[in-house]
Amino acid sequence: MTIKDRTAIAGIGQTRFAKSLPESELAMACQAITAALDDAGIDPGEVDGMCSYTMEQNIEAEVARNVGLGDVTWFSQIGYGGGAGCGVVGNAAMAVATGQCHVAITWRSRKRGAATSRPWAQVSNRISGSWQWSRPWGLLRPVDEIAMLTRRYMHEYGATRDHLANVALASRKHANRNPAATMHDKTMTREQYLDARWISEPLCLFDNCLETDGAVAAVVVSAERARDLRQPPAVIHAFGQGLNQQHQVMTNYFRDDPLMGPAWTCAKVLWHNADLTPGDVDVAQIYDAFSPLIPLSLEGYGFCGRGEGAAFTEDGGLEWPDGRLPTNTSGAGMSEAYVHGFNLIAEGVRQIRGTSTSQVKGAETCLVTSGEGVPTSALLLTAAR
Amino acid sequence: MSPMIDNAPLPAVDETSQPFWDGTALGELRVQRCAACGTRRFPPRPMCPACQSLDVEWEAMSGRATVWSFIVPHPPLLPAFMPVAPYNVIVVALDEDPALRMVGNLIADADASINSVDPATITIGEAVRVVFQPAGEEIVLPRWVRA
Ligand SMILES: [Zn+2]
């Protein structure tokens, strides 16, 4: 027995996105959650399930007594930062499908100034855990860790900066159509991309996600219940998590094949439990803390062969409306907002509802992924059939 | 200029990693080898994933390797690394077993700084050999020079 088609996202909500917002992380979380419940048409007193990231600073008890939730019978948290998002929703779906709760709220609220938003900058002088094998040599930030894999990927498969630019430019074009995106008014040319300052060669400024304040929430209920609510349901057709053999978080340089990340493992369970294949996917939201995660994820989730992810981005392959797989249609982490990938889930729901600002015509299936390079997760959302 | 980087983060040596750092202080690049089945592993960890043995031996490597990948970090960085930016960080694959990799830096000679090699000249696959550089009073870090 799987959870296939048994639950749905019935409501989504979000705050404004901006470089800096005056509200606290807790106030933003409450705002996004109440907006999501209102979107679904569900009273806060009905909520009995809660799930967020281990990195989320707002504990369940505080959120529950602010938002006025009822008696909560299931709560949980998912680890690994950007790898968590789809796992948060997927675990809530499992809890709803197994009767541990009936209405689950899921969320992420994040301020760039908060202590957890730049963990690398709080490095103490003595490092324990797996980072003691990289940071003493100046491999400090997430961008450095992914840049190391990117250089190797470019070397093995002939990917170029032009391919990475394809990712950044597609997201920016989509953000320019999305009034909620922080980069809505800022266009980008290929020349601007190529002239941008280095952050960690071979990655430049525009290969990085934004730094944003914002919160996003989603409400998970049974598919049956969702049919009677305010919005067309985004059915959770399949869900996967992945932690592949001998993976080391972020600095995944020590297994036989470091370019094969957790996405490959997540994809196995996702497609195994689905009635669909990558060819059925109309639109995708792929976690993009860094541009190279898109080609790596396209390969991991089976949209192309090994090493073909870069070429997949050519000729506007990721762009709305005519690309072979319109991807990150809200602008995502690189051009809408960086909310640890939770805004990608909201955009996946909008595509299924038909309300995206870059709506793929007749979209019935949307893949949403969380971060590659860390233990990860993914959701396959479909329209109700 | 001294190659030492003031206030750079250093490893918190523990019971698992102590023999590695004892090795670098003696000019040896050691990796773990499972005492039960002989499988080598790095970074150090308590259990052999191939046979679940906790018995460990340490084996000195030749210190010969090739560059597997490299990056050039630019600001914003930890304050300790700002004075030497941009510098390089490399991952090397050891000659004894290319699946054994280590993070390090390519430097011009054993006493040089981590920004002493022109990054434009670094290539994946080039041969390197280990050198040992004190970093603070207790830790000796392995770094790499062209072979
Ligand atoms: Zn063994």
Coordinates of C-alpha atoms and ligand atoms in Angstrom, one line a residue:
Chain A
M1 CA 0.0 0.0 0.0
T2 CA 1.3 3.4 -0.9
I3 CA 0.0 7.0 -0.3
K4 CA -0.6 7.4 -4.0
D5 CA -3.4 9.9 -4.7
R6 CA -4.7 9.7 -1.1
T7 CA -3.8 13.2 0.0
A8 CA -3.7 16.7 -1.5
I9 CA -2.4 20.2 -0.9
A10 CA -5.7 22.1 -0.4
G11 CA -4.3 25.5 0.5
I12 CA -1.2 27.6 0.1
G13 CA -0.2 30.9 1.6
Q14 CA 2.8 33.2 1.7
T15 CA 4.1 36.5 3.0
R16 CA 5.6 39.2 0.9
F17 CA 9.1 38.4 -0.2
A18 CA 11.8 41.0 0.2
K19 CA 15.5 41.5 1.1
S20 CA 14.3 42.7 4.5
L21 CA 10.9 42.5 6.2
P22 CA 10.1 44.1 9.6
E23 CA 8.1 41.2 11.0
S24 CA 9.6 38.4 13.1
E25 CA 10.1 34.9 11.8
L26 CA 7.2 33.8 14.0
A27 CA 4.9 36.5 12.8
M28 CA 5.7 35.6 9.2
A29 CA 5.1 31.9 9.9
C30 CA 1.7 32.7 11.4
Q31 CA 0.8 35.0 8.5
A32 CA 1.7 32.3 5.9
I33 CA -0.1 29.6 7.7
T34 CA -3.3 31.6 8.2
A35 CA -3.2 32.6 4.6
A36 CA -2.9 28.9 3.6
L37 CA -5.8 27.9 5.8
D38 CA -8.0 30.7 4.5
D39 CA -7.1 29.7 0.9
A40 CA -8.3 26.2 1.7
G41 CA -11.3 27.4 3.7
I42 CA -10.4 25.5 6.8
D43 CA -10.7 26.9 10.4
P44 CA -7.4 26.9 12.4
G45 CA -9.2 25.0 15.2
E46 CA -9.4 22.0 12.8
V47 CA -5.6 21.7 12.4
D48 CA -4.3 18.6 14.1
G49 CA -1.0 18.0 12.3
M50 CA 2.2 20.1 11.9
C51 CA 5.5 19.7 10.1
S52 CA 8.4 21.9 9.3
Y53 CA 12.2 21.8 8.9
T54 CA 14.7 21.0 11.7
M55 CA 16.2 24.4 10.8
E56 CA 12.9 26.2 11.4
Q57 CA 13.2 28.4 14.4
N58 CA 9.5 28.6 15.2
I59 CA 8.6 25.5 17.3
E60 CA 5.3 23.8 16.9
A61 CA 4.0 24.9 20.3
E62 CA 4.5 28.6 19.6
V63 CA 3.0 28.4 16.2
A64 CA 0.0 26.5 17.5
R65 CA -0.9 28.8 20.3
N66 CA -0.5 31.9 18.0
V67 CA -2.5 30.6 15.1
G68 CA -5.1 29.1 17.5
L69 CA -4.7 25.5 16.4
G70 CA -6.8 22.8 17.9
D71 CA -5.4 19.7 19.7
V72 CA -2.5 18.6 17.6
T73 CA -2.0 14.8 17.4
W74 CA 0.9 14.6 15.0
F75 CA 4.0 16.8 14.6
S76 CA 7.5 16.2 13.1
Q77 CA 10.5 17.9 11.5
I78 CA 12.7 17.0 8.5
G79 CA 16.4 17.6 8.4
Y80 CA 19.0 18.7 5.9
G81 CA 18.1 22.3 5.2
G82 CA 17.2 22.7 1.5
G83 CA 16.7 19.0 1.1
A84 CA 13.7 19.0 3.5
G85 CA 10.9 20.9 1.8
C86 CA 9.1 18.2 -0.1
G87 CA 9.8 15.8 2.7
V88 CA 7.9 18.1 5.1
V89 CA 4.8 17.9 2.8
G90 CA 5.4 14.2 2.1
N91 CA 5.6 13.3 5.7
A92 CA 2.5 15.3 6.5
A93 CA 0.8 13.4 3.6
M94 CA 1.8 10.0 5.2
A95 CA 0.5 11.2 8.6
V96 CA -2.9 12.2 7.0
A97 CA -3.1 9.0 4.9
T98 CA -2.5 6.8 8.0
G99 CA -5.0 8.7 10.2
Q100 CA -2.5 10.2 12.7
C101 CA -4.0 13.6 11.9
H102 CA -6.6 15.0 9.4
V103 CA -5.5 18.6 8.6
A104 CA -1.7 19.1 8.6
I105 CA 0.0 22.5 8.2
T106 CA 3.5 22.6 6.7
W107 CA 5.6 25.7 6.5
R108 CA 9.0 27.4 6.4
S109 CA 9.7 30.9 7.6
R110 CA 13.1 32.4 7.2
K111 CA 14.9 35.7 7.7
R112 CA 18.3 36.2 6.1
G113 CA 19.5 38.0 9.3
A114 CA 18.6 35.0 11.5
A115 CA 21.3 32.9 13.1
T116 CA 20.5 29.8 11.1
S117 CA 20.4 31.5 7.6
R118 CA 24.2 31.5 7.2
P119 CA 25.5 28.7 9.3
W120 CA 28.9 28.8 7.6
A121 CA 29.6 32.3 8.9
Q122 CA 29.3 31.1 12.5
V123 CA 32.1 28.6 12.2
S124 CA 33.9 28.2 15.5
N125 CA 37.7 27.8 15.5
R126 CA 37.4 24.1 16.1
I127 CA 35.3 22.1 13.6
S128 CA 33.8 18.7 14.4
G129 CA 31.8 16.4 12.1
S130 CA 32.4 16.0 8.4
W131 CA 33.2 19.6 7.8
Q132 CA 36.5 19.2 9.7
W133 CA 37.7 17.6 6.4
S134 CA 37.0 20.6 4.2
R135 CA 36.7 24.0 6.1
P136 CA 40.3 24.1 7.5
W137 CA 41.5 24.4 3.9
G138 CA 39.2 27.3 3.1
L139 CA 36.3 25.3 1.5
L140 CA 33.9 27.4 3.7
R141 CA 30.5 28.1 2.2
P142 CA 27.8 26.0 0.5
V143 CA 28.7 27.8 -2.8
D144 CA 32.3 26.5 -2.4
E145 CA 31.1 23.0 -1.8
I146 CA 28.9 22.9 -4.9
A147 CA 31.4 24.8 -7.0
M148 CA 33.8 21.9 -6.5
L149 CA 31.3 19.4 -7.9
T150 CA 30.4 21.8 -10.7
R151 CA 34.0 22.1 -11.9
R152 CA 34.2 18.3 -12.0
Y153 CA 30.9 18.1 -13.8
M154 CA 32.0 20.6 -16.4
H155 CA 35.2 18.6 -16.9
E156 CA 33.5 15.2 -17.3
Y157 CA 30.6 16.2 -19.5
G158 CA 31.7 19.4 -21.3
A159 CA 29.2 21.7 -19.6
T160 CA 30.0 25.4 -19.8
R161 CA 29.1 28.6 -18.1
D162 CA 26.6 29.2 -20.9
H163 CA 24.6 26.2 -19.7
L164 CA 24.6 27.6 -16.1
A165 CA 23.5 31.0 -17.6
N166 CA 20.6 29.2 -19.3
V167 CA 19.3 28.2 -15.8
A168 CA 19.7 31.7 -14.4
L169 CA 18.2 33.4 -17.4
A170 CA 15.1 31.1 -17.5
S171 CA 14.4 31.8 -13.8
R172 CA 14.8 35.5 -14.3
K173 CA 12.5 35.6 -17.3
H174 CA 9.8 33.8 -15.2
A175 CA 10.4 36.1 -12.3
N176 CA 9.8 39.1 -14.6
R177 CA 6.3 37.8 -15.1
N178 CA 5.6 37.2 -11.4
P179 CA 4.7 40.3 -9.4
A180 CA 5.5 38.5 -6.1
A181 CA 9.1 37.8 -7.2
T182 CA 11.8 40.0 -5.7
M183 CA 13.4 40.2 -9.1
H184 CA 10.1 41.1 -10.9
D185 CA 11.4 44.4 -12.1
K186 CA 15.0 43.4 -12.8
T187 CA 15.8 41.9 -16.2
M188 CA 19.0 40.0 -16.9
T189 CA 21.0 39.5 -20.1
R190 CA 23.5 36.8 -20.9
E191 CA 26.2 39.5 -20.9
Q192 CA 25.3 40.6 -17.4
Y193 CA 25.5 37.0 -16.3
L194 CA 28.9 36.4 -17.8
D195 CA 30.3 39.7 -16.5
A196 CA 29.1 39.2 -12.9
R197 CA 31.7 38.9 -10.1
W198 CA 33.0 35.5 -9.0
I199 CA 31.8 34.1 -5.8
S200 CA 33.6 30.7 -6.1
E201 CA 35.0 29.9 -9.5
P202 CA 33.5 28.4 -11.6
L203 CA 30.3 29.9 -10.0
C204 CA 29.5 33.7 -10.2
L205 CA 27.0 35.8 -8.4
F206 CA 24.1 34.8 -10.6
D207 CA 24.7 31.1 -10.0
N208 CA 23.5 31.7 -6.4
C209 CA 20.1 31.9 -5.0
L210 CA 18.8 35.1 -3.5
E211 CA 18.9 36.1 0.2
T212 CA 15.3 36.8 1.2
D213 CA 12.9 37.3 4.1
G214 CA 9.7 35.4 3.7
A215 CA 7.5 32.5 4.7
V216 CA 5.4 30.0 2.8
A217 CA 2.8 27.4 4.0
A218 CA 0.8 24.6 2.6
V219 CA -2.2 22.6 4.0
V220 CA -2.4 18.9 3.5
V221 CA -5.7 17.0 3.8
S222 CA -7.1 13.7 2.4
A223 CA -7.8 13.8 -1.3
E224 CA -11.4 13.1 -0.5
R225 CA -11.7 16.1 1.8
A226 CA -9.8 18.3 -0.7
R227 CA -12.5 17.8 -3.3
D228 CA -15.0 19.6 -1.2
L229 CA -12.8 22.6 -0.3
R230 CA -12.4 26.0 -1.9
Q231 CA -9.6 25.3 -4.3
P232 CA -8.9 22.7 -7.0
P233 CA -6.7 20.1 -5.1
A234 CA -3.1 19.5 -6.0
V235 CA -3.1 15.7 -5.5
I236 CA 0.1 14.2 -4.0
H237 CA 0.5 11.4 -6.5
A238 CA 3.9 10.3 -5.3
F239 CA 6.5 11.3 -2.8
G240 CA 10.1 10.3 -2.3
Q241 CA 13.1 10.9 0.0
G242 CA 16.6 10.0 -0.8
L243 CA 19.9 9.5 1.1
N244 CA 22.2 7.5 -1.2
Q245 CA 25.0 5.1 -0.3
Q246 CA 28.1 6.7 1.2
H247 CA 26.8 10.2 0.8
Q248 CA 28.5 13.0 2.7
V249 CA 26.3 16.0 3.2
M250 CA 27.3 18.9 0.8
T251 CA 31.0 17.8 0.6
N252 CA 30.0 14.7 -1.3
Y253 CA 33.5 14.0 -2.7
F254 CA 34.2 10.7 -1.0
R255 CA 32.0 8.1 -2.7
D256 CA 32.9 6.3 -5.8
D257 CA 30.7 8.6 -8.0
P258 CA 30.3 12.0 -6.3
L259 CA 28.2 13.4 -9.2
M260 CA 25.5 10.9 -8.5
G261 CA 23.7 12.6 -5.6
P262 CA 20.7 11.8 -3.4
A263 CA 18.3 12.8 -6.2
W264 CA 19.0 9.5 -7.9
T265 CA 17.9 7.6 -4.8
C266 CA 14.9 9.8 -4.3
A267 CA 13.9 9.4 -7.9
K268 CA 13.9 5.6 -7.6
V269 CA 11.1 5.5 -4.9
L270 CA 9.3 8.4 -6.5
W271 CA 8.8 6.8 -9.9
H272 CA 8.4 3.3 -8.4
N273 CA 5.3 4.5 -6.5
A274 CA 3.9 6.6 -9.4
D275 CA 1.8 5.7 -12.4
L276 CA 3.7 8.3 -14.3
T277 CA 7.1 8.6 -15.9
P278 CA 9.4 11.7 -16.4
G279 CA 7.9 12.0 -19.9
D280 CA 4.5 12.7 -18.3
V281 CA 5.7 15.7 -16.4
D282 CA 4.3 19.0 -17.8
V283 CA 6.2 21.5 -15.6
A284 CA 8.9 21.2 -12.9
Q285 CA 10.0 23.2 -9.9
I286 CA 13.6 22.1 -9.2
Y287 CA 15.5 23.3 -6.1
D288 CA 18.0 25.9 -7.1
A289 CA 20.2 27.2 -4.3
F290 CA 22.8 27.0 -7.1
S291 CA 22.4 26.8 -10.8
P292 CA 24.3 23.5 -11.4
L293 CA 21.7 21.7 -9.2
I294 CA 19.3 22.0 -12.1
P295 CA 21.3 19.9 -14.6
L296 CA 22.3 17.5 -11.9
S297 CA 18.7 17.1 -10.8
L298 CA 17.4 16.7 -14.4
E299 CA 19.7 13.7 -14.7
G300 CA 18.8 12.3 -11.3
Y301 CA 15.1 12.4 -11.9
G302 CA 15.4 10.9 -15.3
F303 CA 14.6 13.7 -17.7
C304 CA 17.8 13.0 -19.6
G305 CA 20.8 10.7 -19.5
R306 CA 23.9 11.0 -17.4
G307 CA 25.8 14.1 -18.4
E308 CA 23.0 15.4 -20.6
G309 CA 21.6 17.8 -18.1
A310 CA 23.5 20.8 -19.4
A311 CA 22.5 20.2 -23.0
F312 CA 18.9 19.9 -21.8
T313 CA 19.0 23.6 -20.9
E314 CA 19.9 24.6 -24.5
D315 CA 17.5 26.4 -26.9
G316 CA 15.3 27.7 -24.0
G317 CA 14.7 24.1 -22.8
L318 CA 13.7 25.3 -19.3
E319 CA 11.7 28.4 -20.4
W320 CA 8.0 29.0 -20.4
P321 CA 6.0 28.5 -22.6
D322 CA 7.7 26.4 -25.3
G323 CA 10.7 24.8 -23.5
R324 CA 10.9 21.0 -23.4
L325 CA 10.3 21.3 -19.6
P326 CA 9.3 24.7 -18.3
T327 CA 11.2 24.9 -15.0
N328 CA 11.0 27.2 -12.0
T329 CA 8.1 29.1 -13.4
S330 CA 7.8 31.5 -10.4
G331 CA 11.5 32.5 -10.6
A332 CA 12.2 30.1 -7.8
G333 CA 15.2 30.5 -5.4
M334 CA 17.3 32.3 -7.9
S335 CA 14.8 35.0 -8.9
E336 CA 11.6 34.8 -6.8
A337 CA 12.7 34.3 -3.2
Y338 CA 14.9 31.9 -1.3
V339 CA 12.5 30.3 1.3
H340 CA 14.5 27.1 1.5
G341 CA 12.6 25.8 -1.5
F342 CA 9.2 26.0 0.1
N343 CA 8.1 28.6 -2.5
L344 CA 8.7 26.0 -5.2
I345 CA 6.0 23.8 -3.6
A346 CA 3.5 26.7 -3.7
E347 CA 4.3 27.3 -7.4
G348 CA 3.8 23.6 -8.1
V349 CA 0.3 23.9 -6.6
R350 CA -0.4 27.0 -8.7
Q351 CA 0.6 25.2 -11.9
I352 CA -1.9 22.4 -11.0
R353 CA -4.6 24.9 -10.3
G354 CA -3.9 26.8 -13.5
T355 CA -3.0 30.1 -11.7
S356 CA 0.7 30.5 -12.3
T357 CA 1.9 33.8 -13.8
S358 CA 3.8 31.6 -16.3
Q359 CA 1.0 29.0 -16.6
V360 CA 1.8 25.9 -18.6
K361 CA -1.3 25.3 -20.7
G362 CA -3.3 22.3 -19.4
A363 CA -0.6 21.3 -16.9
E364 CA -1.7 18.2 -15.0
T365 CA 1.6 17.0 -13.6
C366 CA 4.2 18.9 -11.8
L367 CA 7.4 17.6 -10.2
V368 CA 8.7 19.6 -7.3
T369 CA 12.2 18.7 -5.9
S370 CA 14.2 19.8 -2.9
G371 CA 17.9 20.3 -2.7
E372 CA 20.4 18.0 -4.5
G373 CA 23.7 17.7 -2.7
V374 CA 22.1 16.9 0.6
P375 CA 19.6 14.2 1.7
T376 CA 16.6 15.2 -0.3
S377 CA 13.0 14.8 -1.2
A378 CA 10.5 15.3 -4.1
L379 CA 6.7 15.5 -4.8
L380 CA 4.8 14.6 -7.9
L381 CA 1.6 16.7 -7.9
T382 CA -1.3 16.1 -10.2
A383 CA -4.7 17.5 -11.0
A384 CA -7.6 15.5 -9.6
R385 CA -8.9 12.9 -12.1
Chain B
M1 CA 54.8 36.2 4.2
S2 CA 54.1 33.3 6.6
P3 CA 51.8 30.7 5.1
M4 CA 49.8 30.5 8.4
I5 CA 46.3 31.9 8.3
D6 CA 45.5 33.5 11.6
N7 CA 42.2 32.4 13.2
A8 CA 41.5 29.9 10.4
P9 CA 39.1 27.1 11.6
L10 CA 40.9 23.9 12.6
P11 CA 39.7 20.4 13.0
A12 CA 38.4 19.3 16.5
V13 CA 40.6 16.3 16.9
D14 CA 38.8 13.3 18.5
E15 CA 39.4 9.6 19.2
T16 CA 38.5 8.7 15.6
S17 CA 40.7 11.3 13.8
Q18 CA 43.6 11.5 16.3
P19 CA 45.9 9.0 14.4
F20 CA 45.4 11.0 11.1
W21 CA 46.8 14.2 12.8
D22 CA 49.5 12.3 14.6
G23 CA 50.5 11.2 11.2
T24 CA 50.6 14.6 9.6
A25 CA 52.8 15.8 12.5
L26 CA 55.2 13.1 11.6
G27 CA 55.1 13.8 7.9
E28 CA 52.9 10.9 7.1
L29 CA 49.6 10.9 5.2
R30 CA 47.6 8.1 6.7
V31 CA 44.2 6.6 5.9
Q32 CA 42.2 4.0 7.8
R33 CA 42.2 0.4 6.7
C34 CA 39.8 -2.1 8.1
A35 CA 41.7 -4.6 10.2
A36 CA 39.1 -7.3 9.4
C37 CA 38.6 -7.0 5.6
G38 CA 41.3 -4.6 4.5
T39 CA 39.0 -2.0 2.9
R40 CA 40.5 1.5 3.1
R41 CA 38.4 4.5 4.0
F42 CA 38.6 8.3 4.3
P43 CA 37.5 10.6 6.0
P44 CA 38.1 8.6 9.2
R45 CA 35.0 7.0 10.8
P46 CA 34.5 4.3 13.4
M47 CA 32.9 1.5 11.4
C48 CA 33.9 -0.3 8.2
P49 CA 30.8 0.0 5.9
A50 CA 31.9 -3.1 4.0
C51 CA 32.0 -5.6 7.0
Q52 CA 30.8 -3.6 10.1
S53 CA 34.1 -4.1 11.9
L54 CA 35.2 -1.5 14.4
D55 CA 38.9 -2.7 14.2
V56 CA 41.0 -0.1 12.5
E57 CA 44.6 0.0 11.2
W58 CA 46.2 3.1 9.8
E59 CA 48.2 2.9 6.6
A60 CA 50.6 5.6 5.3
M61 CA 50.0 6.6 1.7
S62 CA 52.7 7.6 -0.7
G63 CA 51.4 11.2 -0.8
R64 CA 51.1 11.1 -4.6
A65 CA 47.8 12.1 -6.1
T66 CA 46.1 13.9 -9.0
V67 CA 43.8 16.9 -8.9
W68 CA 40.2 15.7 -9.1
S69 CA 38.6 19.2 -9.0
F70 CA 39.4 22.7 -7.8
I71 CA 37.7 26.0 -7.0
V72 CA 38.8 29.7 -6.5
P73 CA 36.8 31.3 -3.6
H74 CA 36.3 35.1 -3.7
P75 CA 34.8 37.3 -0.9
P76 CA 32.6 37.4 1.1
L77 CA 34.6 34.9 3.2
L78 CA 35.3 34.2 6.8
P79 CA 37.5 37.1 8.0
A80 CA 40.5 34.7 8.4
F81 CA 40.6 34.0 4.7
M82 CA 40.0 37.5 3.4
P83 CA 43.7 38.5 3.3
V84 CA 44.6 35.5 1.1
A85 CA 41.6 35.7 -1.3
P86 CA 41.3 34.7 -4.1
Y87 CA 43.0 31.4 -3.3
N88 CA 42.5 27.8 -4.5
V89 CA 41.0 24.7 -2.9
I90 CA 41.5 21.4 -4.6
V91 CA 40.2 17.9 -4.1
V92 CA 42.9 15.2 -4.9
A93 CA 42.5 11.6 -5.7
L94 CA 45.2 9.4 -4.1
D95 CA 47.4 7.3 -6.5
E96 CA 46.9 4.2 -4.3
D97 CA 43.1 4.3 -4.8
P98 CA 41.5 7.1 -6.8
A99 CA 38.3 6.7 -4.9
L100 CA 40.2 8.0 -1.8
R101 CA 40.0 11.8 -2.1
M102 CA 41.1 14.6 0.2
V103 CA 40.4 18.4 0.3
G104 CA 43.5 20.6 0.2
N105 CA 45.2 23.5 -1.4
L106 CA 47.8 23.6 -4.3
I107 CA 50.7 25.7 -3.2
A108 CA 54.0 26.7 -4.9
D109 CA 56.3 25.1 -2.3
A110 CA 56.0 23.7 1.2
D111 CA 56.3 27.2 2.8
A112 CA 54.0 29.0 0.4
S113 CA 50.6 30.5 1.0
I114 CA 47.3 29.1 -0.4
N115 CA 47.2 31.9 -3.0
S116 CA 50.7 31.2 -4.3
V117 CA 49.7 29.3 -7.4
D118 CA 48.0 31.1 -10.3
P119 CA 44.6 29.5 -10.5
A120 CA 44.6 29.8 -14.3
T121 CA 47.4 27.2 -14.4
I122 CA 45.6 24.5 -12.4
T123 CA 44.2 21.6 -14.4
I124 CA 42.2 18.6 -13.4
G125 CA 44.3 15.5 -13.6
E126 CA 47.7 17.1 -12.9
A127 CA 50.0 15.2 -10.6
V128 CA 50.7 16.5 -7.1
R129 CA 52.5 15.4 -4.0
V130 CA 51.7 16.1 -0.4
V131 CA 53.6 18.6 1.8
F132 CA 52.9 19.3 5.5
Q133 CA 52.3 22.8 6.9
P134 CA 51.8 23.7 10.5
A135 CA 48.5 25.5 11.2
G136 CA 48.5 26.7 14.7
E137 CA 50.4 25.0 17.5
E138 CA 48.9 21.6 17.5
I139 CA 47.7 20.9 13.9
V140 CA 49.8 20.1 10.8
L141 CA 47.7 20.3 7.6
P142 CA 48.5 18.4 4.5
R143 CA 48.7 20.6 1.4
W144 CA 49.9 19.8 -2.1
V145 CA 52.6 20.9 -4.5
R146 CA 53.1 20.0 -8.2
A147 CA 54.9 16.6 -8.5
Ligands
ZN1 ZN 35.9 -4.2 6.8

